Coordinates of C-alpha atoms in Angstrom, one line a residue:
Chain W
M1 CA 149.0 107.7 282.7
D2 CA 146.8 109.2 285.6
E3 CA 145.2 113.0 285.3
A4 CA 147.6 114.0 288.1
A5 CA 150.8 113.0 286.6
V6 CA 149.8 114.4 283.3
Q7 CA 149.2 118.0 285.0
D8 CA 152.7 117.7 286.7
I9 CA 154.3 118.0 283.4
P10 CA 155.4 121.5 282.4
T11 CA 153.5 122.6 279.1
H12 CA 154.6 125.2 276.7
D13 CA 153.2 126.9 274.0
V14 CA 156.2 126.3 271.8
I15 CA 159.4 124.7 272.4
M16 CA 162.1 125.2 269.9
I17 CA 165.2 122.9 269.8
G18 CA 168.4 124.9 269.2
A19 CA 169.3 128.7 269.7
G20 CA 170.9 129.6 266.6
P21 CA 169.8 132.1 263.7
A22 CA 166.7 130.1 262.7
A23 CA 165.4 129.6 266.2
L24 CA 166.0 132.9 267.5
S25 CA 164.4 134.7 264.6
A26 CA 161.5 132.4 265.0
A27 CA 161.4 133.2 268.6
I28 CA 161.6 137.0 267.9
Y29 CA 158.3 136.5 266.2
T30 CA 156.3 134.2 268.2
T31 CA 157.2 135.8 271.6
R32 CA 156.4 139.2 270.0
E33 CA 153.1 138.0 269.3
D34 CA 152.8 136.8 272.8
I35 CA 153.1 133.0 271.9
E36 CA 155.0 131.7 275.0
T37 CA 158.3 130.2 273.8
L38 CA 161.1 128.1 275.4
L39 CA 164.3 127.3 273.5
F40 CA 167.0 124.5 274.4
E41 CA 170.5 125.0 273.2
R42 CA 173.1 122.1 274.3
G43 CA 176.0 124.2 272.5
V44 CA 176.6 128.0 271.9
I45 CA 173.8 130.4 271.7
G46 CA 173.9 131.7 268.1
G47 CA 174.9 128.2 266.7
L48 CA 177.7 128.4 264.1
A49 CA 177.1 132.1 263.2
A50 CA 178.3 132.8 266.8
V51 CA 181.7 131.0 266.3
T52 CA 182.2 132.7 262.7
D53 CA 184.6 135.4 262.7
K54 CA 183.0 137.7 260.1
I55 CA 179.6 137.4 258.3
D56 CA 180.0 139.7 255.1
N57 CA 176.7 138.6 253.5
Y58 CA 174.0 138.8 256.1
P59 CA 171.8 141.7 254.7
G60 CA 171.7 144.8 256.6
F61 CA 175.1 145.2 257.5
P62 CA 177.0 147.1 254.8
D63 CA 180.8 146.2 256.0
G64 CA 179.9 142.7 257.5
V65 CA 179.4 141.9 261.2
E66 CA 181.2 139.7 263.5
G67 CA 179.4 136.6 264.1
L68 CA 179.5 136.9 267.9
N69 CA 178.1 140.2 267.7
L70 CA 175.3 139.1 265.4
A71 CA 174.4 136.1 267.7
Q72 CA 174.2 138.2 270.7
D73 CA 172.0 140.8 269.1
L74 CA 169.7 138.0 267.8
Q75 CA 169.6 136.7 271.4
K76 CA 168.8 140.2 272.9
Q77 CA 166.2 140.8 270.2
A78 CA 164.4 137.3 271.3
E79 CA 164.6 138.0 274.9
R80 CA 163.5 141.4 274.5
F81 CA 160.3 140.0 273.6
G82 CA 160.3 137.3 276.4
A83 CA 162.1 134.3 274.8
V84 CA 163.5 131.8 277.3
I85 CA 166.7 130.1 276.5
E86 CA 167.6 127.2 278.6
L87 CA 171.1 125.3 278.2
G88 CA 170.1 121.7 277.9
E89 CA 169.3 119.1 275.2
V90 CA 165.9 117.6 273.9
T91 CA 166.5 113.8 273.5
A92 CA 163.2 112.5 272.2
I93 CA 160.2 113.8 270.9
E94 CA 156.9 111.8 270.9
D95 CA 153.4 113.0 269.4
E96 CA 150.3 112.8 271.6
G97 CA 148.2 114.6 269.3
E98 CA 147.4 118.1 270.5
F99 CA 150.7 118.1 272.6
K100 CA 154.2 116.8 271.8
R101 CA 155.9 115.1 274.5
L102 CA 159.7 115.9 274.8
E103 CA 162.2 114.2 276.9
T104 CA 165.0 117.0 278.0
T105 CA 167.9 117.2 280.1
S106 CA 165.3 119.2 282.4
G107 CA 162.8 116.4 282.7
T108 CA 159.7 115.4 280.6
M109 CA 158.1 118.5 278.9
R110 CA 154.9 119.1 276.8
A111 CA 154.6 121.7 274.0
R112 CA 151.8 122.5 271.5
A113 CA 154.3 123.0 268.7
V114 CA 157.8 122.2 268.4
L115 CA 160.5 124.0 266.1
I116 CA 163.4 121.7 265.3
A117 CA 166.5 124.0 264.6
T118 CA 169.5 122.4 265.6
G119 CA 171.7 123.1 262.5
S120 CA 174.4 120.9 261.2
D121 CA 178.1 121.2 261.5
Y122 CA 180.9 120.9 259.0
K123 CA 182.5 117.5 259.2
K124 CA 186.1 118.3 260.3
I125 CA 189.3 116.3 258.9
G126 CA 190.5 116.4 262.5
V127 CA 194.3 117.4 262.1
P128 CA 196.3 119.6 264.1
G129 CA 195.9 123.3 263.3
E130 CA 192.3 122.8 261.8
L131 CA 190.4 124.1 265.1
E132 CA 192.9 126.6 265.9
L133 CA 192.8 128.3 262.7
Y134 CA 189.3 128.1 262.0
G135 CA 187.8 131.5 260.5
R136 CA 191.5 132.5 260.4
G137 CA 192.1 130.8 256.9
V138 CA 190.4 127.3 257.5
H139 CA 187.1 127.4 256.1
Y140 CA 184.1 125.3 255.4
C141 CA 181.6 127.3 253.3
A142 CA 182.8 128.7 249.7
T143 CA 179.7 130.9 249.2
C144 CA 180.5 132.7 252.7
D145 CA 184.2 132.8 252.6
G146 CA 185.5 132.5 249.0
A147 CA 185.4 136.4 248.4
F148 CA 187.9 136.8 251.2
Y149 CA 190.6 135.1 248.7
R150 CA 190.6 137.3 245.7
G151 CA 194.1 137.0 244.1
K152 CA 195.4 134.5 246.6
T153 CA 196.1 130.7 247.0
L154 CA 194.1 128.0 248.3
A155 CA 194.1 124.3 249.2
V156 CA 190.8 122.8 249.1
I157 CA 190.5 119.3 251.0
G158 CA 188.0 116.5 249.9
G159 CA 187.3 114.4 246.7
G160 CA 183.6 114.1 246.4
N161 CA 181.2 116.3 244.6
S162 CA 181.0 119.4 246.6
A163 CA 184.8 119.4 247.1
V164 CA 185.3 119.4 243.3
Q165 CA 182.7 121.7 242.5
E166 CA 183.5 124.2 245.1
A167 CA 187.2 123.9 244.1
M168 CA 186.0 125.1 240.7
F169 CA 183.7 127.7 242.1
L170 CA 186.9 129.1 244.3
T171 CA 188.8 129.6 241.0
R172 CA 186.7 132.8 240.4
F173 CA 188.7 134.5 243.4
T174 CA 192.1 132.7 243.6
T175 CA 195.4 132.7 241.3
H176 CA 195.7 128.7 242.1
I177 CA 194.3 125.9 243.9
D178 CA 195.9 122.9 245.4
L179 CA 193.2 120.0 245.5
V180 CA 194.3 117.6 248.1
V181 CA 192.4 114.4 247.8
R182 CA 192.9 111.4 250.6
S183 CA 192.3 108.4 247.9
T184 CA 190.5 109.3 244.4
I185 CA 188.2 111.4 243.2
K186 CA 184.6 110.7 243.9
A187 CA 182.8 113.4 242.2
S188 CA 180.3 112.8 239.2
D189 CA 181.7 112.2 235.6
V190 CA 180.3 115.5 234.3
L191 CA 182.3 117.3 237.3
Q192 CA 185.5 115.5 236.7
Q193 CA 185.4 116.7 232.9
D194 CA 184.8 120.2 234.0
L195 CA 187.4 119.9 236.7
Q196 CA 189.9 118.8 233.9
K197 CA 189.7 122.4 232.1
F198 CA 190.7 124.0 235.4
V199 CA 193.6 121.6 235.7
D200 CA 194.7 122.3 232.2
D201 CA 194.5 125.8 232.5
G202 CA 196.6 125.7 235.6
K203 CA 194.3 126.9 237.8
I204 CA 193.9 123.6 240.0
T205 CA 196.5 121.1 240.8
I206 CA 195.1 117.7 241.8
H207 CA 196.9 115.6 244.4
L208 CA 195.6 112.1 244.8
G209 CA 196.4 109.7 247.5
T210 CA 197.4 112.6 249.7
I211 CA 196.9 112.6 253.3
T212 CA 196.6 116.2 255.2
D213 CA 198.6 115.8 258.2
E214 CA 198.5 119.2 259.8
I215 CA 197.6 122.8 259.1
V216 CA 200.3 125.2 259.9
G217 CA 199.8 128.8 260.9
V218 CA 201.9 131.9 261.4
D219 CA 200.9 134.7 263.3
N220 CA 197.6 133.5 263.7
A221 CA 197.0 132.8 259.9
V222 CA 197.2 129.8 257.7
D223 CA 201.0 129.4 256.4
K224 CA 200.8 126.0 254.7
V225 CA 199.5 122.5 254.4
M226 CA 201.9 119.4 255.5
A227 CA 200.6 116.1 253.9
T228 CA 202.0 112.5 253.2
K229 CA 201.9 111.3 249.6
D230 CA 203.5 107.8 249.0
G231 CA 205.1 107.8 252.5
Q232 CA 206.7 111.1 251.4
K233 CA 206.2 114.4 253.1
V234 CA 204.7 117.2 251.1
E235 CA 203.7 120.7 251.7
F236 CA 201.3 123.3 250.2
K237 CA 202.1 126.9 250.6
V238 CA 198.9 128.5 250.8
D239 CA 196.7 131.6 251.9
G240 CA 193.6 129.6 253.1
V241 CA 192.1 126.1 253.3
F242 CA 188.9 125.0 252.4
V243 CA 187.6 121.6 253.6
F244 CA 184.8 119.8 252.1
V245 CA 184.2 116.7 253.4
G246 CA 180.7 116.5 254.4
L247 CA 177.9 117.7 256.7
S248 CA 177.0 116.3 260.1
P249 CA 173.1 117.2 260.6
N250 CA 172.6 117.6 264.3
S251 CA 169.7 115.0 264.1
Q252 CA 170.6 112.0 266.2
F253 CA 168.0 112.8 268.6
L254 CA 165.5 112.1 266.0
K255 CA 166.6 108.6 264.9
D256 CA 164.2 106.6 267.0
T257 CA 161.3 109.3 266.5
P258 CA 158.5 109.3 263.8
V259 CA 160.1 112.5 262.4
E260 CA 161.3 111.9 258.9
L261 CA 165.0 112.5 257.7
D262 CA 166.5 112.5 254.2
E263 CA 169.3 110.2 253.5
V264 CA 172.1 112.3 254.9
G265 CA 170.2 113.0 258.1
L266 CA 168.3 116.3 257.4
V267 CA 164.7 116.8 258.4
L268 CA 162.1 116.6 255.5
S269 CA 159.4 119.3 255.5
N270 CA 156.6 120.5 253.2
E271 CA 156.4 124.1 251.6
D272 CA 154.8 125.3 255.1
L273 CA 158.1 124.0 256.9
Q274 CA 156.1 121.4 258.8
T275 CA 157.6 117.8 259.3
N276 CA 155.5 114.9 258.7
L277 CA 154.4 115.3 262.4
P278 CA 151.6 117.7 262.6
G279 CA 152.7 120.6 264.9
V280 CA 156.6 120.0 264.5
F281 CA 158.1 122.4 262.1
V282 CA 161.7 122.8 261.1
A283 CA 164.1 125.7 260.1
G284 CA 167.6 126.5 259.0
D285 CA 170.6 124.4 258.4
I286 CA 168.7 121.0 259.6
R287 CA 166.2 121.3 257.0
S288 CA 166.8 119.1 254.1
G289 CA 167.2 121.7 251.3
A290 CA 169.0 124.0 253.6
T291 CA 171.5 126.3 251.9
M292 CA 173.8 126.6 255.2
Q293 CA 173.3 130.5 255.2
V294 CA 172.5 132.7 257.8
A295 CA 170.0 134.9 255.9
S296 CA 168.3 131.7 254.8
A297 CA 168.0 130.4 258.2
V298 CA 166.7 133.8 259.4
G299 CA 164.1 133.8 256.7
E300 CA 162.8 130.4 257.3
G301 CA 162.8 131.1 260.9
A302 CA 160.4 134.1 260.4
T303 CA 158.3 132.0 258.0
A304 CA 158.0 128.9 260.6
A305 CA 157.0 131.2 263.4
L306 CA 154.0 132.6 261.1
K307 CA 153.2 128.8 260.1
I308 CA 153.3 128.0 263.9
R309 CA 151.0 130.9 264.8
E310 CA 148.6 129.6 262.0
Y311 CA 148.8 126.0 263.3
L312 CA 148.1 127.1 266.9
E313 CA 145.2 129.3 265.8
G314 CA 143.7 126.1 263.8
R315 CA 143.8 127.6 260.7
A316 CA 145.4 129.0 257.5
H317 CA 146.6 132.7 258.1
P318 CA 145.7 134.7 255.0
V319 CA 148.3 137.6 254.4
Q320 CA 145.4 139.5 252.7
N321 CA 142.5 138.7 251.0
Chain A
M1 CA 166.6 138.8 213.6
D2 CA 170.1 139.2 212.0
E3 CA 173.4 138.5 214.0
A4 CA 174.3 142.2 214.1
A5 CA 171.1 143.0 215.8
V6 CA 171.5 140.4 218.4
Q7 CA 174.9 141.5 219.4
D8 CA 173.7 145.1 219.9
I9 CA 171.6 144.0 222.5
P10 CA 172.9 144.5 226.0
T11 CA 173.4 141.5 227.8
H12 CA 173.7 140.8 231.6
D13 CA 174.3 137.8 233.7
V14 CA 171.5 138.5 236.0
I15 CA 168.6 141.2 235.7
M16 CA 166.8 141.7 238.7
I17 CA 163.2 143.3 238.6
G18 CA 162.8 145.2 242.0
A19 CA 165.1 146.7 244.2
G20 CA 163.5 145.8 247.9
P21 CA 164.9 143.8 250.4
A22 CA 164.4 140.5 248.5
A23 CA 166.3 141.9 245.3
L24 CA 168.9 143.6 247.5
S25 CA 169.7 140.4 249.2
A26 CA 169.9 138.3 246.3
A27 CA 172.1 141.0 244.5
I28 CA 174.7 140.7 247.7
Y29 CA 175.0 137.1 247.0
T30 CA 175.2 137.3 243.4
T31 CA 177.8 140.3 243.0
R32 CA 179.9 138.9 245.9
E33 CA 180.2 135.8 243.6
D34 CA 181.3 137.9 240.8
I35 CA 177.9 137.5 238.9
E36 CA 177.3 140.4 237.2
T37 CA 173.9 141.9 238.1
L38 CA 171.8 144.8 237.1
L39 CA 168.6 145.6 239.3
F40 CA 165.5 147.7 237.8
E41 CA 163.6 149.8 240.3
R42 CA 160.7 151.8 239.2
G43 CA 159.8 153.1 242.6
V44 CA 161.9 153.3 245.9
I45 CA 165.2 151.4 246.4
G46 CA 164.3 149.3 249.4
G47 CA 160.7 148.8 248.5
L48 CA 158.0 148.8 251.1
A49 CA 160.9 148.5 254.0
A50 CA 162.0 151.8 253.0
V51 CA 158.6 153.7 253.7
T52 CA 158.3 151.7 257.0
D53 CA 158.9 153.8 260.2
K54 CA 160.2 151.3 262.2
I55 CA 161.0 147.7 261.9
D56 CA 160.8 145.7 265.0
N57 CA 161.2 142.1 264.0
Y58 CA 163.9 142.2 261.4
P59 CA 166.6 139.8 263.1
G60 CA 169.9 141.4 264.1
F61 CA 168.6 144.7 265.3
P62 CA 167.7 144.2 269.1
D63 CA 166.1 147.4 269.4
G64 CA 164.5 147.6 265.8
V65 CA 165.6 149.7 263.0
E66 CA 164.2 152.5 261.0
G67 CA 163.0 151.0 257.6
L68 CA 164.7 154.0 255.8
N69 CA 168.0 153.1 257.3
L70 CA 167.8 149.5 256.7
A71 CA 167.0 149.7 253.2
Q72 CA 170.0 152.0 252.7
D73 CA 172.1 149.6 254.3
L74 CA 171.0 147.0 252.1
Q75 CA 171.6 149.1 249.1
K76 CA 175.0 150.0 250.4
Q77 CA 176.0 146.4 251.0
A78 CA 174.7 145.3 247.4
E79 CA 176.8 148.3 245.6
R80 CA 179.8 147.6 247.7
F81 CA 179.9 143.8 245.9
G82 CA 179.3 145.6 242.5
A83 CA 175.4 145.5 242.1
V84 CA 174.2 148.3 239.9
I85 CA 170.8 149.7 240.5
E86 CA 168.9 151.4 237.4
L87 CA 165.8 153.5 238.1
G88 CA 163.4 152.3 235.4
E89 CA 160.9 149.7 234.7
V90 CA 160.9 146.1 232.8
T91 CA 157.8 146.2 230.7
A92 CA 158.0 142.5 229.2
I93 CA 160.0 139.2 229.7
E94 CA 160.2 136.7 226.4
D95 CA 162.0 133.3 227.0
E96 CA 164.7 132.8 224.1
G97 CA 166.3 129.6 225.7
E98 CA 169.7 130.4 227.3
F99 CA 168.7 134.2 227.3
K100 CA 165.5 136.0 228.5
R101 CA 164.6 139.0 226.5
L102 CA 163.4 141.9 228.5
E103 CA 161.7 145.2 227.2
T104 CA 162.6 148.0 229.7
T105 CA 162.4 151.7 229.8
S106 CA 166.2 151.7 229.0
G107 CA 165.5 149.6 225.8
T108 CA 165.7 145.9 225.0
M109 CA 168.0 143.9 227.2
R110 CA 169.0 140.1 227.6
A111 CA 169.7 138.3 230.7
R112 CA 171.0 134.8 231.3
A113 CA 169.0 134.6 234.7
V114 CA 166.0 136.8 236.0
L115 CA 164.9 137.2 239.5
I116 CA 161.4 138.8 239.8
A117 CA 161.2 140.6 243.2
T118 CA 158.7 143.5 242.4
G119 CA 156.8 143.1 245.8
S120 CA 153.4 143.7 246.5
D121 CA 151.5 146.8 247.8
Y122 CA 148.8 146.9 250.4
K123 CA 145.7 148.0 249.0
K124 CA 144.5 151.4 250.3
I125 CA 141.0 152.7 251.1
G126 CA 142.0 156.0 249.5
V127 CA 140.6 158.6 252.5
P128 CA 142.1 161.9 253.6
G129 CA 144.6 161.1 256.4
E130 CA 145.5 157.6 255.1
L131 CA 148.5 158.3 253.5
E132 CA 149.7 161.2 255.9
L133 CA 149.4 159.1 258.8
Y134 CA 150.8 155.8 257.2
G135 CA 153.6 154.6 259.9
R136 CA 152.2 157.0 262.5
G137 CA 149.2 155.0 263.3
V138 CA 148.1 153.8 260.0
H139 CA 148.9 150.3 259.5
Y140 CA 148.6 147.3 257.1
C141 CA 150.4 144.4 258.8
A142 CA 149.3 142.9 262.0
T143 CA 152.3 140.7 262.5
C144 CA 154.5 143.9 261.8
D145 CA 152.8 146.4 263.8
G146 CA 150.3 144.9 266.1
A147 CA 152.7 144.4 269.1
F148 CA 153.0 148.4 269.0
Y149 CA 149.3 148.6 270.4
R150 CA 149.3 146.8 273.6
G151 CA 147.0 148.3 276.2
K152 CA 145.7 150.6 273.4
T153 CA 142.6 150.8 271.3
L154 CA 142.4 150.2 267.4
A155 CA 140.0 150.5 264.1
V156 CA 140.2 147.7 262.0
I157 CA 138.9 148.5 258.6
G158 CA 137.7 145.6 256.5
G159 CA 135.1 142.7 256.1
G160 CA 137.1 139.7 254.3
N161 CA 138.8 136.7 256.0
S162 CA 141.9 138.7 256.8
A163 CA 140.3 141.7 258.4
V164 CA 138.5 139.3 260.7
Q165 CA 141.3 137.2 261.2
E166 CA 143.8 139.8 261.8
A167 CA 141.3 141.9 264.2
M168 CA 140.9 138.8 266.3
F169 CA 144.7 138.5 266.4
L170 CA 145.2 142.0 267.3
T171 CA 142.9 141.5 270.5
R172 CA 146.0 140.0 272.0
F173 CA 147.4 143.3 272.4
T174 CA 144.3 145.8 272.4
T175 CA 141.8 146.7 274.8
H176 CA 139.1 147.2 272.4
I177 CA 138.8 147.3 268.4
D178 CA 136.1 148.9 266.4
L179 CA 135.7 146.7 263.2
V180 CA 134.4 148.9 260.6
V181 CA 132.9 147.1 257.5
R182 CA 131.8 149.0 254.5
S183 CA 128.9 146.5 253.5
T184 CA 128.7 143.0 255.3
I185 CA 131.3 140.5 256.7
K186 CA 132.5 138.4 253.9
A187 CA 134.7 136.1 256.1
S188 CA 134.3 132.4 256.1
D189 CA 131.7 131.0 258.6
V190 CA 134.4 129.4 260.9
L191 CA 135.7 133.0 261.2
Q192 CA 132.6 134.6 261.7
Q193 CA 131.3 132.1 264.7
D194 CA 135.3 132.9 266.2
L195 CA 134.4 136.5 265.8
Q196 CA 131.3 136.4 267.8
K197 CA 133.1 135.3 270.9
F198 CA 135.2 138.4 270.9
V199 CA 132.2 140.5 270.2
D200 CA 130.5 138.7 273.1
D201 CA 133.4 139.5 275.3
G202 CA 133.6 143.2 274.3
K203 CA 136.8 143.0 272.8
I204 CA 135.5 143.9 269.4
T205 CA 132.3 146.0 268.2
I206 CA 131.4 145.5 264.7
H207 CA 130.0 148.3 262.7
L208 CA 128.5 147.2 259.6
G209 CA 127.6 149.2 256.3
T210 CA 129.8 152.0 257.8
I211 CA 132.0 153.8 255.3
T212 CA 135.2 155.5 256.2
D213 CA 135.6 158.9 255.2
E214 CA 138.6 160.2 256.9
I215 CA 141.4 159.4 259.4
V216 CA 142.0 162.4 261.6
G217 CA 145.5 163.0 263.1
V218 CA 146.4 165.2 266.0
D219 CA 150.1 166.0 266.6
N220 CA 151.0 163.6 263.7
A221 CA 149.4 160.6 265.5
V222 CA 145.9 159.1 264.5
D223 CA 143.3 160.4 266.7
K224 CA 140.1 159.3 265.3
V225 CA 138.3 157.6 262.3
M226 CA 135.5 159.3 260.9
A227 CA 132.9 157.6 259.0
T228 CA 129.3 157.5 257.8
K229 CA 126.6 155.1 258.7
D230 CA 123.0 155.1 257.4
G231 CA 123.7 158.9 256.2
Q232 CA 124.9 159.8 259.7
K233 CA 128.1 160.9 260.7
V234 CA 129.8 158.4 263.2
E235 CA 133.3 158.6 264.7
F236 CA 135.7 156.1 266.5
K237 CA 138.2 157.6 268.9
V238 CA 141.1 155.1 268.5
D239 CA 145.1 155.1 269.1
G240 CA 145.6 153.6 265.6
V241 CA 144.0 152.0 262.3
F242 CA 144.6 148.8 260.4
V243 CA 143.4 148.7 257.0
F244 CA 143.1 145.1 255.6
V245 CA 141.2 145.4 252.0
G246 CA 143.5 143.4 250.1
L247 CA 147.0 143.1 248.5
S248 CA 148.0 144.5 245.1
P249 CA 151.0 142.3 243.6
N250 CA 153.2 144.4 241.1
S251 CA 152.8 141.9 238.6
Q252 CA 150.8 143.8 235.8
F253 CA 153.9 143.5 233.4
L254 CA 153.5 139.7 233.5
K255 CA 150.0 139.8 232.5
D256 CA 151.1 139.0 228.9
T257 CA 153.9 136.8 229.5
P258 CA 154.0 132.9 229.9
V259 CA 155.0 133.6 233.7
E260 CA 152.4 131.7 235.7
L261 CA 150.6 133.7 238.4
D262 CA 148.0 132.4 241.1
E263 CA 144.4 134.0 241.1
V264 CA 145.5 137.0 243.4
G265 CA 148.4 137.7 240.6
L266 CA 151.2 136.5 242.6
V267 CA 154.0 134.5 240.8
L268 CA 154.0 130.8 241.4
S269 CA 157.2 128.9 242.0
N270 CA 158.8 125.6 242.7
E271 CA 161.0 124.6 245.9
D272 CA 164.1 126.1 244.2
L273 CA 162.0 129.5 243.9
Q274 CA 162.0 129.1 239.9
T275 CA 159.1 130.0 238.1
N276 CA 157.6 127.9 235.1
L277 CA 160.3 129.4 232.9
P278 CA 163.6 128.1 233.4
G279 CA 166.2 130.8 234.4
V280 CA 163.3 133.0 235.9
F281 CA 163.3 133.1 239.6
V282 CA 161.1 134.7 242.1
A283 CA 161.4 135.9 245.8
G284 CA 159.8 138.1 248.3
D285 CA 156.3 139.7 248.5
I286 CA 155.6 138.9 245.1
R287 CA 156.0 135.2 245.4
S288 CA 152.7 133.1 245.9
G289 CA 152.9 132.1 249.6
A290 CA 155.0 135.2 250.5
T291 CA 154.6 136.1 254.2
M292 CA 154.8 140.0 253.7
Q293 CA 158.0 139.9 256.2
V294 CA 161.1 141.5 255.5
A295 CA 163.1 138.6 257.1
S296 CA 161.3 136.1 254.9
A297 CA 162.2 138.2 251.8
V298 CA 165.8 138.6 252.6
G299 CA 166.1 134.8 253.1
E300 CA 164.4 133.8 250.0
G301 CA 166.6 136.7 248.1
A302 CA 169.8 134.7 249.4
T303 CA 168.1 131.4 248.6
A304 CA 167.2 132.7 245.1
A305 CA 170.7 133.9 244.7
L306 CA 172.4 130.4 245.2
K307 CA 169.8 128.8 243.1
I308 CA 170.4 131.3 240.1
R309 CA 174.2 130.3 240.6
E310 CA 173.2 126.7 240.1
Y311 CA 171.3 127.4 237.2
L312 CA 174.0 129.7 235.6
E313 CA 176.6 126.8 236.1
G314 CA 174.1 124.3 234.8
R315 CA 174.2 121.8 237.5
A316 CA 172.6 121.5 241.1
H317 CA 174.9 122.8 243.9
P318 CA 175.4 120.3 246.7
V319 CA 176.0 121.8 250.2
Q320 CA 178.0 119.1 251.0
N321 CA 178.2 115.5 250.2

């Protein structure tokens, strides 16, 4: 490539891919320290947090906070210090040494450092009512929303390790759980043995070979789950539904890049949150080992920003010595 | 020990040592999941955050937040879910397998899991004005408070790696910095070479062999630093003072325990934030690798709580699979 062409490529100090809690927190830190930062968001600014009804466990909000409000406040805070958010997508990353070359929907760009913070989505089962009642009785995270179901009944949909484990966990709160399993339970032997105790105690009822057809709401809240078992219609009258059928990491654009992913498609990193590519960092729900919690994503975003600063300064940043 | 004596010892699911942002966030998570949790705090609830005037970069507060308000809100949120905070101190930890035995100012206790979150303090130089003007012009963290000094002048006190590095970092904001060094500069050769460029550019002036005597305030804000060099009184008229003379980790009580510390006295952990003692976890500013940022401490607290839950359940907790 000739010199003139190189100079035509827009170059940024940091490009962040995604604008959820991890990236916005990182951007608060980088831009507050005058490190020029551009964020790309292909969906909703604020990510999963923005479409979450109420977040009860993000520290600092004693009575919880509306997900959309938190997302807007994170955006305001990052923009206050100079972060620029572009609606668009990064489609490829290439390592050119000092610079990373990014293909984006706004053309080719270069960045001295990159933060991957595209998050993960919960897999959906794709039945009527699931999207409409999301956050109004349909949930995908037991740690986030289980505590809203004290003394209530739930359906849990799924038959893998996490469905079984989270169903058992949710019995801390619930009076009864219907575990709705499409075929058979695929969880580990140990988990299945544990599960049996909850069945014996009458806390969980297992429904094998049961295909969920619809989640039915009344007055904007979950009323029942309709399903088919052995060709017969069955229904489960419940206060809420938790779906655990897997995670869908937003890492498709990394498939043909040198960035290393784990077997699920999450991005691998070292203790400095740096991927196998020097200068390319990762934070939040797309990181292998992520907890799917806003608090953790925010903390990793802040830490990643400090590590990016160290990287750009070409040295480790001692806290105090 | 006989059976009766063992049964007399108060036993808790989780004991957290410290009640700063890391422990309070962890307690929000554990107690919200009905894991009984007792916190010990020997100083101020909220830790360093509580005595910080304004925190500008804790994500979720677009215009910043008073440290004391954030601390009180974290406390309220943890107590809302059932966390109990006891004013007192843990003086020893012993590993008894399933239980950890803790000596405390309220007597001997046992816990199934322990979180060490005692934080670190910045070392003080111990001159008149330092404490009185803390947060009103006297600072210990460049990432936290540097951005308040755009277009202003500063004195930086210290001569080690972090003093030199943070002084260079602070020139992003300031018009001039007086670097006040008690004896000679102890920073690495590379840092000293970098520093010379800032001196050549007139951005930093180095004062070797200069002992700070007093930080003088006018109208509750820093006005000047008074010092002695070669037996002569000197003074530096500045808008603020950053002191970088080291960290003082609150880990004295761990000295005679099996918990492994690094060379500075910070607690070592694996990627699950677990120390070398199974069931004993660490989060926040006392962790080796800590960033001294509220956001990071909060994120680690949340992550540690999820790891504690996994530990208490006797298995790894899959996010989704």
